Coordinates of C-alpha atoms in Angstrom, one line a residue:
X164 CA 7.7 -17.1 -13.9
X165 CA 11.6 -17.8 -13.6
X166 CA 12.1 -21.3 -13.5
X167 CA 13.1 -22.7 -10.1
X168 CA 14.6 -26.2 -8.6
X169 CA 11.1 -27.0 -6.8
X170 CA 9.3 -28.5 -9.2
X171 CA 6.0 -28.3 -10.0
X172 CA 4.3 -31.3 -7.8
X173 CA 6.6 -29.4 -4.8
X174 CA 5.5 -25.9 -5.4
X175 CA 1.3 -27.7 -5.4
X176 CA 2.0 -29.0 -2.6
X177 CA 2.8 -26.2 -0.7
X178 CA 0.2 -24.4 -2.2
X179 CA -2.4 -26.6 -1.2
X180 CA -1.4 -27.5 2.2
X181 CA -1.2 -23.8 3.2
X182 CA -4.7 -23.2 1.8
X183 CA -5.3 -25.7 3.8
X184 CA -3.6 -24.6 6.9
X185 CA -5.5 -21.1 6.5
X186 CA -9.0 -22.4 6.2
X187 CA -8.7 -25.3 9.0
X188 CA -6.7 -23.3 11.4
X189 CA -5.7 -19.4 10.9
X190 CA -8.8 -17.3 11.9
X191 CA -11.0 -19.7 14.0
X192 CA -11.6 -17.4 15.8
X193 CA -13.7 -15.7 14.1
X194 CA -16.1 -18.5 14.5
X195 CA -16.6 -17.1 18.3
X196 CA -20.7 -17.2 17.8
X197 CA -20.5 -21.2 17.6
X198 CA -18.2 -21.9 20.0
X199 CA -20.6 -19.9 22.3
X200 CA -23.0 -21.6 22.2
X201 CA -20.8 -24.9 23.1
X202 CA -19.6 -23.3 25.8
X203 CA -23.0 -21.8 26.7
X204 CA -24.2 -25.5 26.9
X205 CA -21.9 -26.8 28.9
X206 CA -22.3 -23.6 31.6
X207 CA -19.1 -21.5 31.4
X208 CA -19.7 -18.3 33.4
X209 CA -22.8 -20.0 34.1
X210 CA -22.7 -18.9 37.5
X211 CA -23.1 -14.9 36.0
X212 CA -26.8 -16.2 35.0
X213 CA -29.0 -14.4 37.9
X214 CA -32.8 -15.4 37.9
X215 CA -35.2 -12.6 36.7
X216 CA -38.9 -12.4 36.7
X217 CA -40.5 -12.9 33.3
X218 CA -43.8 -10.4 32.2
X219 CA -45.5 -13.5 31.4
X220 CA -49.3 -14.3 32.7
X221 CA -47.7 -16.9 35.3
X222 CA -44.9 -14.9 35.8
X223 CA -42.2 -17.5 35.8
X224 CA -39.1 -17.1 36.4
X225 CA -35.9 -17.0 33.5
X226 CA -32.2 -16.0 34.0
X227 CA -30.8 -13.4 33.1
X228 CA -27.6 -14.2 31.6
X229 CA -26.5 -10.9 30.2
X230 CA -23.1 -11.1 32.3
X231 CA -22.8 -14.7 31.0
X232 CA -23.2 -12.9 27.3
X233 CA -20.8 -9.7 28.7
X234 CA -18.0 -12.5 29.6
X235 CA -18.0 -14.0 26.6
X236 CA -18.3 -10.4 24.8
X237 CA -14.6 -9.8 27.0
X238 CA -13.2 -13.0 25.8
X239 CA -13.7 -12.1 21.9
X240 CA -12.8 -8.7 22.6
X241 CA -9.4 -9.1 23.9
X242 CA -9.0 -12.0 21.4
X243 CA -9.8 -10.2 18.4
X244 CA -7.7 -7.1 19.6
X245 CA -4.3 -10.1 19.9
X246 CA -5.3 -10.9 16.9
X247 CA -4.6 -7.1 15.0
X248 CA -2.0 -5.6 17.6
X249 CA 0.4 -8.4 17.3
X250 CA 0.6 -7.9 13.8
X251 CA 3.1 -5.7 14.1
X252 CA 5.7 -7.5 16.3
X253 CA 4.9 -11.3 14.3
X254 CA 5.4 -9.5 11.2
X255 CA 8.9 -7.9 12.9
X256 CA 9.6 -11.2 13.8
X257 CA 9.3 -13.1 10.8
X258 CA 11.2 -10.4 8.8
X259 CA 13.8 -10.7 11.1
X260 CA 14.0 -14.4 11.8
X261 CA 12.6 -15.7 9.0
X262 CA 9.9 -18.4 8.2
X263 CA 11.2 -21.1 10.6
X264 CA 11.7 -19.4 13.6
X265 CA 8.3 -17.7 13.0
X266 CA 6.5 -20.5 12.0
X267 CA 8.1 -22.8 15.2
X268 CA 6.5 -19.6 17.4
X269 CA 3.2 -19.5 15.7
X270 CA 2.6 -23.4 16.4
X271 CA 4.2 -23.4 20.0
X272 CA 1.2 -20.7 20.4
X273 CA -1.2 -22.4 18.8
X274 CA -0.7 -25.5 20.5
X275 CA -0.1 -24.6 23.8
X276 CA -3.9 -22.2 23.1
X277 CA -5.7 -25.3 22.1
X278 CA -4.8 -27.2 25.1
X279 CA -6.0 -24.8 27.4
X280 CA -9.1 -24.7 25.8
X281 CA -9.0 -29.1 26.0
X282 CA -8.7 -28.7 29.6
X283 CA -10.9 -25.8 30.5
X284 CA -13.7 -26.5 32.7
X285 CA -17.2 -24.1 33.8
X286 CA -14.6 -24.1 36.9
X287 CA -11.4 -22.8 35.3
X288 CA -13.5 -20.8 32.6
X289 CA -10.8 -18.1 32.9
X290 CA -8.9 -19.9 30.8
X291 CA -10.4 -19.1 27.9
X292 CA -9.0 -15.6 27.8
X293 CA -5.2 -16.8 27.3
X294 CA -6.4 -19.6 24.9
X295 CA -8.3 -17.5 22.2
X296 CA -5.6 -14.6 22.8
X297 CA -2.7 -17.4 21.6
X298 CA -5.2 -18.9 18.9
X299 CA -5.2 -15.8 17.5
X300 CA -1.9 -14.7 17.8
X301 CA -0.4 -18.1 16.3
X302 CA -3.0 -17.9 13.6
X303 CA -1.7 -14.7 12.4
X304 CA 1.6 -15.7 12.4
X305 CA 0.9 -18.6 10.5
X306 CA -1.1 -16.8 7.7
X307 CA 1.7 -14.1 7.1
X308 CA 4.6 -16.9 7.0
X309 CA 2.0 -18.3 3.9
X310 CA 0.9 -15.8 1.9
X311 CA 4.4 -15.5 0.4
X312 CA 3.8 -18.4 -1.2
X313 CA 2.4 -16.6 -4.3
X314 CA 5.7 -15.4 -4.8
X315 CA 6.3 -19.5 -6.5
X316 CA 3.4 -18.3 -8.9
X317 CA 4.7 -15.6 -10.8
X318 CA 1.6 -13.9 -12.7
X319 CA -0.9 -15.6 -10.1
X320 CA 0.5 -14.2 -7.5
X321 CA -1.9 -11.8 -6.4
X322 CA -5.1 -13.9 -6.7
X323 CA -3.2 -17.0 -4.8
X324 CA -2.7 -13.9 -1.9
X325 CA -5.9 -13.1 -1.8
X326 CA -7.2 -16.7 -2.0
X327 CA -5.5 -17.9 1.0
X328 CA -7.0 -14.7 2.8
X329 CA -10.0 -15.8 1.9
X330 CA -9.5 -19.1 3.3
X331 CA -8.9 -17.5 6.4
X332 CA -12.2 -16.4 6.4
X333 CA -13.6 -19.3 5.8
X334 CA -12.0 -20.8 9.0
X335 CA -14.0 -19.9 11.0
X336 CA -16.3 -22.3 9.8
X337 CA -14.2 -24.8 11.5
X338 CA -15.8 -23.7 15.1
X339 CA -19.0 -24.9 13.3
X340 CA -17.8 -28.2 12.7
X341 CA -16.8 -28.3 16.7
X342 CA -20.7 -27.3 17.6
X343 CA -22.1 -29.9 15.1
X344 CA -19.5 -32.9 16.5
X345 CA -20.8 -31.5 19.9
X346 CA -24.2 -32.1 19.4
X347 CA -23.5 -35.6 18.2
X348 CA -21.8 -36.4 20.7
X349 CA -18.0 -35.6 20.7
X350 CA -16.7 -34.1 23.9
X351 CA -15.1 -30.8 22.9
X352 CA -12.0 -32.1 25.3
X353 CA -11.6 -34.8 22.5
X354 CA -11.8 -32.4 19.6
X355 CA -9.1 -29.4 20.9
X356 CA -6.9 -31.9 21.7
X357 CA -7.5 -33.3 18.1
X358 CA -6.4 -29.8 16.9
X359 CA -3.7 -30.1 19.3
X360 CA -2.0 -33.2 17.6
X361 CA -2.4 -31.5 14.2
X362 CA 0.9 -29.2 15.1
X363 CA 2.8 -32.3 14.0
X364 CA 1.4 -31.4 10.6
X365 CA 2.4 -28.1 11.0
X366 CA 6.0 -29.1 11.7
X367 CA 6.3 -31.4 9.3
X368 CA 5.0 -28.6 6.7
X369 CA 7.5 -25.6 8.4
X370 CA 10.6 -28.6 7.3
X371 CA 9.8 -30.2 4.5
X372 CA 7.5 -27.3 2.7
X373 CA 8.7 -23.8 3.8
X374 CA 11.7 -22.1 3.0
X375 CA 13.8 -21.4 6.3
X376 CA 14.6 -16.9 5.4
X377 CA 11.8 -16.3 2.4
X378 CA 10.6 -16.6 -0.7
X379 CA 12.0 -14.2 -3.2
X380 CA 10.4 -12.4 -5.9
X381 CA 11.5 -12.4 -8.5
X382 CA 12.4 -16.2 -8.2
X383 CA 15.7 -16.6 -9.4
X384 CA 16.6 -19.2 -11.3
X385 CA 17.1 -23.3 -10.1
X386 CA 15.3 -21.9 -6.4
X387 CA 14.7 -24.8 -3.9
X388 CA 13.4 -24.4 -0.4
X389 CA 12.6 -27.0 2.3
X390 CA 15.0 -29.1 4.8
X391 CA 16.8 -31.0 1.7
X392 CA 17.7 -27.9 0.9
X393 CA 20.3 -26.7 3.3
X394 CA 22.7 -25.3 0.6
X395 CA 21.8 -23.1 -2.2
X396 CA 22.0 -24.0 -5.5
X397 CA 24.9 -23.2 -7.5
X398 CA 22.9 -20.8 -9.7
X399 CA 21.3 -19.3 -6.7
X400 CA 25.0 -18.6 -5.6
X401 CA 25.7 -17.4 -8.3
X402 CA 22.7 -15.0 -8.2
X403 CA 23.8 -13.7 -5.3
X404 CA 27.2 -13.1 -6.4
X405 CA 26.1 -10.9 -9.6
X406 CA 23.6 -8.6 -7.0
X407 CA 25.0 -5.3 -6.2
X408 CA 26.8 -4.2 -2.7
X409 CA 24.4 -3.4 -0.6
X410 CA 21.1 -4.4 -2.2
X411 CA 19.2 -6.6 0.1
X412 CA 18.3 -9.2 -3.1
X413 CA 14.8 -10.9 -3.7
X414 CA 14.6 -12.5 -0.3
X415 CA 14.6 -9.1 1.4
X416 CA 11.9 -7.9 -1.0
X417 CA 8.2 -7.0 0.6
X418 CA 5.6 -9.5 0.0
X419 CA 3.9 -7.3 -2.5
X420 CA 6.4 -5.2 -4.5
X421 CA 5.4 -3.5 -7.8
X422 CA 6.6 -0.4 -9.4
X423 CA 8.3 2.4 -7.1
X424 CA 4.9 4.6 -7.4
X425 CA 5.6 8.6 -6.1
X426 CA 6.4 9.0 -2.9
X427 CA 3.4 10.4 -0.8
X428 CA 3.4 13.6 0.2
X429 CA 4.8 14.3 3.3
X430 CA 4.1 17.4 5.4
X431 CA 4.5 20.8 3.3
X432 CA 5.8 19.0 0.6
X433 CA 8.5 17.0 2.6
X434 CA 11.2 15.9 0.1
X435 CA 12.1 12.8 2.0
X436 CA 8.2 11.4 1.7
X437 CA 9.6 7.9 0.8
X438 CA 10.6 7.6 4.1
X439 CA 8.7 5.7 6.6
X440 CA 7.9 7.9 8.7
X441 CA 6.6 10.4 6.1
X442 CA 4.1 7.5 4.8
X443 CA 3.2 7.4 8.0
X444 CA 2.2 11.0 8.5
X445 CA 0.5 11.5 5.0
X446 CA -3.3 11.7 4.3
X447 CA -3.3 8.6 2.4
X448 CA -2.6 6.2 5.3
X449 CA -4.3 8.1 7.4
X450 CA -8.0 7.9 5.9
X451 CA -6.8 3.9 5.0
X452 CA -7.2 3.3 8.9
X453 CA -9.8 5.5 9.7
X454 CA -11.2 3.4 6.6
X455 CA -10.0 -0.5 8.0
X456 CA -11.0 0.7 12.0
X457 CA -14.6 1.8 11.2
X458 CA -15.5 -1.0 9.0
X459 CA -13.5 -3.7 11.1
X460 CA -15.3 -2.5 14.4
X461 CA -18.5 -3.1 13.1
X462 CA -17.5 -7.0 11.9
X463 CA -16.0 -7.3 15.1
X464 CA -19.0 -6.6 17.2
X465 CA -21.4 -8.0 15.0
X466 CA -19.5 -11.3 15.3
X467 CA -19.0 -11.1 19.4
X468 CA -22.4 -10.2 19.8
X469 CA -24.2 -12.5 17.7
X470 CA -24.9 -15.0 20.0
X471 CA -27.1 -12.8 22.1
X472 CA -28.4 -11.0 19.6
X473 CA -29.7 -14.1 18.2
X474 CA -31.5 -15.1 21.3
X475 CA -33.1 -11.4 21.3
X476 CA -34.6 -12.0 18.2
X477 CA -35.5 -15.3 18.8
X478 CA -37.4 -14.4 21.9
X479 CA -35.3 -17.3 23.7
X480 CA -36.1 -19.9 21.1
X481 CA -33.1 -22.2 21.3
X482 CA -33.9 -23.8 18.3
X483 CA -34.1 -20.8 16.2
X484 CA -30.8 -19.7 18.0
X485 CA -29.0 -22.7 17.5
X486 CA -30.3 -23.0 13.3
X487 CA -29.4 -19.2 12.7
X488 CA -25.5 -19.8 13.6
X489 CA -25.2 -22.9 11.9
X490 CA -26.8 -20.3 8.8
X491 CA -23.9 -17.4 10.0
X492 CA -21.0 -20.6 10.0
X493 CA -22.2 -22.2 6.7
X494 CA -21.5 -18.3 5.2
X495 CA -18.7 -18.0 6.2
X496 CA -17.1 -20.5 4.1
X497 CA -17.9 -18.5 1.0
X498 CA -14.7 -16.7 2.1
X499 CA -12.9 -18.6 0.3
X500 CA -14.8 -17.8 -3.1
X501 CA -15.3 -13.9 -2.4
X502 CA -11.9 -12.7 -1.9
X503 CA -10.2 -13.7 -5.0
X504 CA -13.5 -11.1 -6.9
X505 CA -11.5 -7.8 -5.3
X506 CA -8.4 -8.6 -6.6
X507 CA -10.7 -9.0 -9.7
X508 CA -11.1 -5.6 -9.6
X509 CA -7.9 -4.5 -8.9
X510 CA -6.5 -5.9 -11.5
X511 CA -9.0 -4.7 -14.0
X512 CA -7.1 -3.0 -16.1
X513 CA -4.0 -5.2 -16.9
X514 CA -6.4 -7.4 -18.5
X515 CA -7.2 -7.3 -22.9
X516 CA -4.8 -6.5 -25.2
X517 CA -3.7 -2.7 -24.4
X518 CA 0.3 -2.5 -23.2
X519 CA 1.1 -2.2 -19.8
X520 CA 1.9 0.9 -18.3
X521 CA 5.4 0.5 -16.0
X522 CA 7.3 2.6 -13.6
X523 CA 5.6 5.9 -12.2
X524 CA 2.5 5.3 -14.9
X525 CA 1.8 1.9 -13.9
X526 CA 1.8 2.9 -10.1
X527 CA -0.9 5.2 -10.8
X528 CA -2.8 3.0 -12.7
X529 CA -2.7 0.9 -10.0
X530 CA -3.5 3.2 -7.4
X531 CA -6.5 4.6 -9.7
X532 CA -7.6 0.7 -9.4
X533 CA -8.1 0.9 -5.8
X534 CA -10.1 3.8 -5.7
X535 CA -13.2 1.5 -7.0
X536 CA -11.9 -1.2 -4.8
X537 CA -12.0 0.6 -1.6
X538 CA -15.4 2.4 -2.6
X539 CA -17.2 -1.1 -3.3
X540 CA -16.4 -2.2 0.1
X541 CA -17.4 0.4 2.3
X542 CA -20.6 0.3 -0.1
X543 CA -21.0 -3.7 1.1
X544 CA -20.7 -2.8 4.8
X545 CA -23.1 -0.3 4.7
X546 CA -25.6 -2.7 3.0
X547 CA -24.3 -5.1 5.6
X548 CA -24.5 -2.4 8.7
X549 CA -28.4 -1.6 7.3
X550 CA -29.5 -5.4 7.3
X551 CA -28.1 -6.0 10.8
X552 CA -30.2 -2.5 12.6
X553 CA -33.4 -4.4 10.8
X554 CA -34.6 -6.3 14.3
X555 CA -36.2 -8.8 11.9
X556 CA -34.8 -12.3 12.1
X557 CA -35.2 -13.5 8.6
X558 CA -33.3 -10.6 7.4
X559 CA -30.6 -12.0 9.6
X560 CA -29.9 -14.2 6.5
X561 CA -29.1 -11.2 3.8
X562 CA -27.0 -10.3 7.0
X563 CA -24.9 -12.9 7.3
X564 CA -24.3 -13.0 3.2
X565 CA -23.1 -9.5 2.7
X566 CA -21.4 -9.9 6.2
X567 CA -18.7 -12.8 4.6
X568 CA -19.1 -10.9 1.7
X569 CA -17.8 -7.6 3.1
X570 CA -14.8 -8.9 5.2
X571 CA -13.4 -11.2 2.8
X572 CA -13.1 -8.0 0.5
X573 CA -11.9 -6.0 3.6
X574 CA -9.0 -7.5 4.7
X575 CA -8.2 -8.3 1.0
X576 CA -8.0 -5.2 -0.1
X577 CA -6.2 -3.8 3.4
X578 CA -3.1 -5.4 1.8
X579 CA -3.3 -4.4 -1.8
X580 CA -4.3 -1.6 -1.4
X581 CA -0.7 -0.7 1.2
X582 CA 1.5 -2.5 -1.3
X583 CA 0.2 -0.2 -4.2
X584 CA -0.6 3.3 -2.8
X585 CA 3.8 3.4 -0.9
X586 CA 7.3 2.5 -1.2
X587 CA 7.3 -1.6 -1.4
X588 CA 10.4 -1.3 1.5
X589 CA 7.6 -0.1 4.1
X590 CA 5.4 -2.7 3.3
X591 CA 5.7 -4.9 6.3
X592 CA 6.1 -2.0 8.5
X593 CA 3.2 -0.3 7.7
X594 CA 0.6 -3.3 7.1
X595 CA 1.5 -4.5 11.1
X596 CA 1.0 -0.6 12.1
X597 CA -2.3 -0.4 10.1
X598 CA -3.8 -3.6 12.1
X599 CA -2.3 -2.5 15.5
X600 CA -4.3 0.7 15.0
X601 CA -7.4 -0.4 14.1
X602 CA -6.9 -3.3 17.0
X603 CA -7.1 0.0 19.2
X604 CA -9.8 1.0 17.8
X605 CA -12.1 -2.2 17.8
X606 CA -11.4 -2.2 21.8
X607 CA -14.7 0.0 21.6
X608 CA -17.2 -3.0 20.8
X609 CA -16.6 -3.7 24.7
X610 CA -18.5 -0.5 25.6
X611 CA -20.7 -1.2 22.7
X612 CA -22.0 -4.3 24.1
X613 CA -21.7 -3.0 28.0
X614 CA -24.4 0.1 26.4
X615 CA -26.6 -2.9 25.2
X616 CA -27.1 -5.3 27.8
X617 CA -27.2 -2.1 30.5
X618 CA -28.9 1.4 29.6
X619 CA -30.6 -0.1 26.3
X620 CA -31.9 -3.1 27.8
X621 CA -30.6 -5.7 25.2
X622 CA -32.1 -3.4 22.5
X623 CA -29.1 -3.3 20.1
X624 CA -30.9 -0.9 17.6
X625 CA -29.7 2.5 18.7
X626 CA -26.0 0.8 18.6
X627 CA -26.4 -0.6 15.0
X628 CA -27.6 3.1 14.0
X629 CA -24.7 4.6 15.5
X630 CA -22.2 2.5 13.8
X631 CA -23.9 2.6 9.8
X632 CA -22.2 6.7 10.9
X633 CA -19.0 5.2 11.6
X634 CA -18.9 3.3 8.5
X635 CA -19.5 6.7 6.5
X636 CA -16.6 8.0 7.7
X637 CA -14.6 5.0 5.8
X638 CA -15.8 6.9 2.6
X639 CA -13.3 9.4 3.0
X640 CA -10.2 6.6 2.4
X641 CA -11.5 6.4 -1.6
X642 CA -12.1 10.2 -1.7
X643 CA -8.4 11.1 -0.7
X644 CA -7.1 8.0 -3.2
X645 CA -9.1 9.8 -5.9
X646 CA -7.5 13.6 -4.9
X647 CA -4.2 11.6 -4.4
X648 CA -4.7 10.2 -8.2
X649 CA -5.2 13.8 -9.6
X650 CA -2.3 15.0 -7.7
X651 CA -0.1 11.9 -9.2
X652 CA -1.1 12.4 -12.6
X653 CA -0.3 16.4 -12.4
X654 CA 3.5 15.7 -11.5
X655 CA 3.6 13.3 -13.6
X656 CA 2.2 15.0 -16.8
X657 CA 4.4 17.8 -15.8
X658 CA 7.3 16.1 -15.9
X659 CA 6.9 14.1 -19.1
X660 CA 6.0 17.3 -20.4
X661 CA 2.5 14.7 -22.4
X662 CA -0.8 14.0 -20.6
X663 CA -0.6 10.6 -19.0
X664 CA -4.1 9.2 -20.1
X665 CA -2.8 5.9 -21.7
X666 CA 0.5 4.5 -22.0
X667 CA 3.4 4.9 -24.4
X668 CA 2.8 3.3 -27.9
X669 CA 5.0 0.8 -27.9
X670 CA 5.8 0.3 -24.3
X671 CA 6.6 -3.2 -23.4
X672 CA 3.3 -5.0 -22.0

């Protein structure tokens, strides 16, 4: 790694208070199935609870709160979908603006979300539709102004990335913490507000912490960031002075740049396939969000329907209900470790002693990478997909394992995989579009749920079936990589004239 101003102690620091801001605040939201049953408890939409006779010998009576459940359902729904569609304008903004601008957004969200949820009522329910659609939106924001902080890492760059995705996971253990407080007592008033006052540490983290454009990568050298910081150093000037007309420098450079790989293949064999619009319209980014939407769809209604489906299983038994989702929070905090095992395998072959492939060669090395990457987790959401249609609750708990497992390696690889397979200038661009058009796509757990609680009586089984074939289809993103591969390799070895099965002897590692 180029040596930098920021020391050492500095650059730990920020490293450790943003895996810190992404487990304790990023993606709470996907904690949704203990917060309901807060919420549950303390009767928001309680007044969608009709009374419905029971089978039972004495035939007494029990509510029916499956518009209570189809409420909260909404409130995940559009929450989640805030949380993928504004991907695309945060990450404009924050490529525009740069990291303090976008950070002072994200937190003005974030706050102003918590407090509506500290001063909600069962009365003003309603409320909670703005607040989770600002918790996620400032969460987001948040998590793409830290993960270039691998960039101060050099070689560890990659696995820091994928750590602090993973502790975005894990947040979601945090709504956890809020039901057990609850039940011992703490108003949830007291605790959002709480969570309110920690946007000081936010601030304080955005001036003193974060640079105020980017990080660049490569670091140049004697690079300093944070609010002493105003001016540049004279090496950094002086960096800046040696950098060709018209190159945008480090600063400009996508979170995850690596060697130019071949452009995909546009239309007809489009010459201008580096273009953005050409990745656009190729095969490879195509089957990428038919492979994210299927996959992300079924996480996203297994988490907003958990609740009830809980209680199905259960038979009512609150107990049981209320033991299971501490089980489903406790798992997800093994986010945290999962994540880091896909870059793992990503990264499999730069590891031993052989040289390192670079330019052209290395890109398809890398691409050829992802191709067992992308196939091991659609392989962990089918497993996942199959252990959730088993109406057994016990199973529930080899559920909820390869459940954290799967998403931790989803969203993981969503963003290797993009930086590897096109041009690093479309990076941004196309990782916002990717998670705008799967958020389309994961409006559908809405009807999902609406076909459960209505013509299939609560029965989720027919639904769970349904979606282990929408998860097949997410096969097809690791078959088109593989063709894709081939093709590479072809143009390649025809234009080196040599097959391109290892790299040159005596290439630079």
């Amino acid at each position: 790694m180029a040596a930098g101003g920021a020391g050492l102690p500095k650059r730990l620091a920020t490293l450790l208070s943003g895996l810190l801001e992404c487990g304790a605040f990023c993606g709470i939201i996907f904690g949704w199935a203990s917060l309901v049953y807060v919420l549950k408890e303390l009767g928001y939409f309680q007044e969608l609870c009709l009374p419905a006779a029971s089978p039972g010998p004495n035939l007494t009576l029990l509510p029916d709160c499956s518009g209570q459940d189809e409420q909260f359902s909404l409130v995940f729904t559009i929450g989640s979908f805030m949380n993928n569609f504004m991907t695309f304008p945060m990450g404009y903004i924050f490529d525009r603006f740069g990291t303090t601008v976008a950070r002072l957004i994200a937190i003005s969200l974030y706050t102003t979300g918590t407090l509506l949820v500290a001063f909600s009522t069962p009365v003003s329910a309603v409320l909670l539709f703005p607040a989770m659609s600002l918790l996620s939106v400032g969460g987001i924001l948040l998590i793409l102004t830290n993960m270039q902080v691998g960039n101060l890492f050099g070689k560890y760059r990659s696995i820091i990335i994928t750590l602090y995705n993973g502790a975005f996971d894990s947040s979601s253990a945090v709504f956890l913490i809020i039901k057990v407080l609850y039940e011992r007592g703490l108003s949830l008033r007291a605790m959002f507000l709480f969570m309110a006052g920690c946007s000081a540490w936010h601030l304080l983290r955005t001036l003193f912490l974060m640079p105020r454009r980017r990080i660049p990568y490569p670091l140049p050298p004697a690079y300093d960031y944070g609010l002493r910081c105003e001016r540049r150093s004279r090496s950094y000037r002086t960096y800046e002075e040696k950098r060709p007309p018209g190159d945008g420098g480090p600063e400009d450079a996508p979170l995850e740049p690596g060697p130019e790989p071949p452009a995909p293949r546009g239309p007809k064999g489009d010459p201008d396939g580096a273009s953005f619009g050409a990745c656009v319209r190729s095969g490879l980014f195509a089957w990428h969000v038919v492979w994210l939407s299927a996959m992300q769809l079924r996480h996203y209604l297994f988490i907003g329907t958990l609740n009830p489906l809980l209680d199905h299983l259960a038979h009512g038994d609150a107990d049981l209900v209320s033991t299971y989702t501490n089980a489903f929070a406790f798992a997800q905090l093994c986010g945290v470790l999962c994540a880091p095992w896909n870059g793992l395998i990503l990264d499999r072959h730069k590891r031993g002693k052989a040289p390192r492939a670079h330019g052209a060669a290395g890109a398809l090395a890398d691409l050829r990478a992802s191709v067992l990457s992308l196939a091991v987790t659609v392989t962990q959401c089918l497993l996942f997909s199959v252990c959730a249609a088993v109406p057994v609750l016990p199973v529930q708990y080899a559920t909820f394992a390869l459940q954290v497992l799967s998403r931790s390696f989803l969203y993981g690889g969503n963003a290797a995989f993009l930086a590897i397979a096109f041009p690093p200038q479309h990076f941004g661009k196309l990782y916002g579009l990717a998670m705008a058009l799967s958020a389309l796509v994961a409006l559908l757990q809405y009807p999902c749920f609406a076909l459960v609680r209505g013509p299939l009586q609560g029965n989720p089984f027919y639904v769970n079936v349904g979606l282990i074939a929408v998860v097949l289809l997410a096969l097809g993103s690791p078959l088109a990589v593989a063709r894709e591969c081939r093709w590479r390799a072809r143009e390649l070895g025809a234009a080196a004239g040599t097959p391109l099965a290892a790299p040159r002897p005596g290439a630079p590692g």
